[in-house]
Short mmCIF file of the C-alpha atoms (twelve columns), coordinates in Angstrom:
data_MODEL
# 
_entry.id   MODEL 
# 
loop_
_atom_site.group_PDB 
_atom_site.id 
_atom_site.type_symbol 
_atom_site.label_atom_id 
_atom_site.label_alt_id 
_atom_site.label_comp_id 
_atom_site.label_asym_id 
_atom_site.label_seq_id 
_atom_site.Cartn_x 
_atom_site.Cartn_y 
_atom_site.Cartn_z 
_atom_site.pdbx_PDB_model_num 
ATOM 1   C CA . UNK A 1   -45.632 -20.138 -75.105 1 
ATOM 2   C CA . UNK A 2   -45.928 -23.493 -73.469 1 
ATOM 3   C CA . UNK A 3   -47.029 -24.608 -70.047 1 
ATOM 4   C CA . UNK A 4   -44.019 -24.769 -67.674 1 
ATOM 5   C CA . UNK A 5   -41.929 -22.315 -69.720 1 
ATOM 6   C CA . UNK A 6   -39.613 -20.286 -67.490 1 
ATOM 7   C CA . UNK A 7   -39.299 -16.537 -68.059 1 
ATOM 8   C CA . UNK A 8   -37.097 -13.903 -66.498 1 
ATOM 9   C CA . UNK A 9   -38.935 -11.714 -64.026 1 
ATOM 10  C CA . UNK A 10  -38.965 -8.106  -65.241 1 
ATOM 11  C CA . UNK A 11  -40.696 -6.863  -62.086 1 
ATOM 12  C CA . UNK A 12  -39.436 -4.898  -59.122 1 
ATOM 13  C CA . UNK A 13  -38.681 -8.072  -57.127 1 
ATOM 14  C CA . UNK A 14  -36.433 -9.616  -59.799 1 
ATOM 15  C CA . UNK A 15  -33.464 -9.826  -57.415 1 
ATOM 16  C CA . UNK A 16  -35.261 -12.177 -55.019 1 
ATOM 17  C CA . UNK A 17  -37.559 -13.661 -57.679 1 
ATOM 18  C CA . UNK A 18  -35.395 -13.966 -60.788 1 
ATOM 19  C CA . UNK A 19  -37.818 -16.202 -62.717 1 
ATOM 20  C CA . UNK A 20  -41.465 -17.143 -63.095 1 
ATOM 21  C CA . UNK A 21  -42.923 -20.348 -64.518 1 
ATOM 22  C CA . UNK A 22  -46.009 -20.274 -66.707 1 
ATOM 23  C CA . UNK A 23  -48.609 -22.716 -65.361 1 
ATOM 24  C CA . UNK A 24  -51.776 -22.060 -67.329 1 
ATOM 25  C CA . UNK A 25  -52.951 -24.464 -69.978 1 
ATOM 26  C CA . UNK A 26  -52.281 -23.684 -73.640 1 
ATOM 27  C CA . UNK A 27  -56.065 -23.857 -73.989 1 
ATOM 28  C CA . UNK A 28  -56.089 -20.203 -72.872 1 
ATOM 29  C CA . UNK A 29  -53.311 -18.879 -75.122 1 
ATOM 30  C CA . UNK A 30  -55.840 -16.644 -76.891 1 
ATOM 31  C CA . UNK A 31  -55.986 -14.393 -73.836 1 
ATOM 32  C CA . UNK A 32  -53.502 -11.565 -73.298 1 
ATOM 33  C CA . UNK A 33  -52.596 -12.683 -69.770 1 
ATOM 34  C CA . UNK A 34  -50.686 -15.652 -68.358 1 
ATOM 35  C CA . UNK A 35  -50.844 -17.283 -64.918 1 
ATOM 36  C CA . UNK A 36  -47.341 -17.646 -63.502 1 
ATOM 37  C CA . UNK A 37  -45.797 -18.874 -60.273 1 
ATOM 38  C CA . UNK A 38  -42.729 -17.122 -58.861 1 
ATOM 39  C CA . UNK A 39  -39.433 -19.007 -58.581 1 
ATOM 40  C CA . UNK A 40  -37.841 -17.487 -55.471 1 
ATOM 41  C CA . UNK A 41  -34.100 -17.620 -54.771 1 
ATOM 42  C CA . UNK A 42  -33.536 -20.332 -52.181 1 
ATOM 43  C CA . UNK A 43  -31.088 -18.158 -50.243 1 
ATOM 44  C CA . UNK A 44  -33.713 -15.476 -49.490 1 
ATOM 45  C CA . UNK A 45  -36.007 -17.945 -47.722 1 
ATOM 46  C CA . UNK A 46  -35.476 -18.951 -44.093 1 
ATOM 47  C CA . UNK A 47  -32.898 -21.742 -43.789 1 
ATOM 48  C CA . UNK A 48  -35.270 -23.827 -41.678 1 
ATOM 49  C CA . UNK A 49  -38.376 -23.315 -43.808 1 
ATOM 50  C CA . UNK A 50  -40.456 -26.471 -43.223 1 
ATOM 51  C CA . UNK A 51  -42.036 -26.621 -46.697 1 
ATOM 52  C CA . UNK A 52  -39.025 -25.973 -48.962 1 
ATOM 53  C CA . UNK A 53  -38.244 -29.080 -50.955 1 
ATOM 54  C CA . UNK A 54  -41.561 -30.682 -50.104 1 
ATOM 55  C CA . UNK A 55  -44.669 -31.087 -52.243 1 
ATOM 56  C CA . UNK A 56  -45.811 -27.464 -51.855 1 
ATOM 57  C CA . UNK A 57  -42.444 -25.874 -52.606 1 
ATOM 58  C CA . UNK A 58  -40.277 -28.018 -54.899 1 
ATOM 59  C CA . UNK A 59  -36.794 -26.741 -55.667 1 
ATOM 60  C CA . UNK A 60  -35.087 -26.367 -59.038 1 
ATOM 61  C CA . UNK A 61  -31.837 -25.036 -60.430 1 
ATOM 62  C CA . UNK A 62  -32.115 -22.529 -63.264 1 
ATOM 63  C CA . UNK A 63  -29.088 -20.798 -64.776 1 
ATOM 64  C CA . UNK A 64  -27.054 -21.995 -61.803 1 
ATOM 65  C CA . UNK A 65  -29.467 -20.425 -59.308 1 
ATOM 66  C CA . UNK A 66  -31.273 -22.557 -56.716 1 
ATOM 67  C CA . UNK A 67  -34.937 -21.524 -56.743 1 
ATOM 68  C CA . UNK A 68  -38.107 -22.581 -54.949 1 
ATOM 69  C CA . UNK A 69  -41.572 -22.690 -56.486 1 
ATOM 70  C CA . UNK A 70  -43.810 -20.347 -54.480 1 
ATOM 71  C CA . UNK A 71  -47.450 -21.069 -55.433 1 
ATOM 72  C CA . UNK A 72  -48.923 -18.855 -52.707 1 
ATOM 73  C CA . UNK A 73  -47.751 -15.873 -54.764 1 
ATOM 74  C CA . UNK A 74  -49.226 -17.107 -58.056 1 
ATOM 75  C CA . UNK A 75  -50.391 -14.222 -60.244 1 
ATOM 76  C CA . UNK A 76  -51.806 -13.353 -63.647 1 
ATOM 77  C CA . UNK A 77  -49.589 -11.059 -65.738 1 
ATOM 78  C CA . UNK A 78  -49.934 -9.444  -69.143 1 
ATOM 79  C CA . UNK A 79  -47.828 -10.832 -71.964 1 
ATOM 80  C CA . UNK A 80  -45.796 -7.606  -71.952 1 
ATOM 81  C CA . UNK A 81  -44.761 -8.246  -68.342 1 
ATOM 82  C CA . UNK A 82  -43.093 -11.559 -69.139 1 
ATOM 83  C CA . UNK A 83  -39.347 -11.403 -69.543 1 
ATOM 84  C CA . UNK A 84  -37.222 -13.451 -71.906 1 
ATOM 85  C CA . UNK A 85  -37.926 -17.154 -72.227 1 
ATOM 86  C CA . UNK A 86  -34.952 -18.957 -70.733 1 
ATOM 87  C CA . UNK A 87  -36.056 -22.584 -70.551 1 
ATOM 88  C CA . UNK A 88  -38.689 -25.040 -69.495 1 
ATOM 89  C CA . UNK A 89  -39.552 -27.064 -66.427 1 
ATOM 90  C CA . UNK A 90  -41.794 -29.401 -68.451 1 
ATOM 91  C CA . UNK A 91  -39.819 -32.400 -67.216 1 
ATOM 92  C CA . UNK A 92  -40.891 -31.361 -63.699 1 
ATOM 93  C CA . UNK A 93  -44.470 -30.598 -64.714 1 
ATOM 94  C CA . UNK A 94  -45.951 -33.201 -62.392 1 
ATOM 95  C CA . UNK A 95  -44.077 -31.732 -59.402 1 
ATOM 96  C CA . UNK A 96  -45.427 -28.283 -60.272 1 
ATOM 97  C CA . UNK A 97  -48.974 -29.624 -60.746 1 
ATOM 98  C CA . UNK A 98  -48.667 -31.435 -57.394 1 
ATOM 99  C CA . UNK A 99  -47.676 -28.161 -55.696 1 
ATOM 100 C CA . UNK A 100 -50.710 -26.414 -57.171 1 
ATOM 101 C CA . UNK A 101 -52.872 -29.348 -56.133 1 
ATOM 102 C CA . UNK A 102 -51.559 -28.974 -52.587 1 
ATOM 103 C CA . UNK A 103 -52.573 -25.322 -52.665 1 
ATOM 104 C CA . UNK A 104 -56.000 -25.761 -54.217 1 
ATOM 105 C CA . UNK A 105 -57.395 -28.994 -52.775 1 
ATOM 106 C CA . UNK A 106 -58.541 -30.009 -49.336 1 
ATOM 107 C CA . UNK A 107 -55.237 -31.722 -48.577 1 
ATOM 108 C CA . UNK A 108 -55.228 -30.395 -45.001 1 
ATOM 109 C CA . UNK A 109 -58.745 -31.489 -44.175 1 
# 
């Protein structure tokens, strides 16, 4: 497993959150859990959402589905909870790191 790998969501909310992206460093691959951020279907979010497409919530297209990174719902899951690996967002790794930085730093003062 590599940082920014995208997996299918096997959870109960898989219709609205079809994918998750692994964000933890490979340094912690020895553990049985992975930190992931949900990739929410764009069409289930409010049309006028002020943060979609901005630093906190970048958008991507995966398997023809428009999705939005939703770091506020970041979670740790067991390896067994991860669905099939379907791709990688490594080329967008800086955008994802920037979104997490927005969440975790004092960017709002």
